[in-house]
Tab-separated table of C-alpha atoms in Angstrom:
chain	number	residue	atom	x	y	z
A	1	GLY	CA	39.733	-6.523	-55.371
A	2	GLY	CA	39.463	-5.259	-51.837
A	3	SER	CA	42.445	-3.835	-49.979
A	4	MET	CA	41.873	-6.398	-47.244
A	5	ASN	CA	42.752	-9.240	-49.761
A	6	ASN	CA	45.864	-7.395	-50.805
A	7	LYS	CA	46.912	-7.005	-47.141
A	8	VAL	CA	46.373	-10.722	-46.481
A	9	ALA	CA	48.264	-11.678	-49.684
A	10	ASN	CA	51.226	-9.415	-48.872
A	11	GLU	CA	51.367	-10.784	-45.262
A	12	ALA	CA	51.332	-14.391	-46.705
A	13	LYS	CA	54.186	-13.552	-49.084
A	14	GLU	CA	56.142	-12.007	-46.173
A	15	PHE	CA	55.455	-15.092	-44.049
A	16	VAL	CA	56.677	-17.427	-46.841
A	17	LYS	CA	59.743	-15.295	-47.354
A	18	VAL	CA	60.711	-15.438	-43.597
A	19	MET	CA	59.983	-19.210	-43.442
A	20	THR	CA	62.194	-19.809	-46.416
A	21	GLN	CA	65.012	-17.769	-44.907
A	22	ASN	CA	64.600	-19.756	-41.674
A	23	GLU	CA	64.864	-22.984	-43.652
A	24	TYR	CA	68.138	-21.777	-45.256
A	25	ILE	CA	69.554	-20.871	-41.926
A	26	THR	CA	68.573	-24.229	-40.408
A	27	LEU	CA	70.163	-26.103	-43.286
A	28	ASN	CA	73.390	-23.992	-43.074
A	29	GLU	CA	73.644	-24.574	-39.296
A	30	LYS	CA	73.643	-28.418	-39.703
């Protein structure tokens, strides 16, 4: 378990979180 893998995993989680929030915002605007 290298720290690089943890960094990538955390960034992926953040990316998914932001994308999910953007989806909710888009749905609410329609």
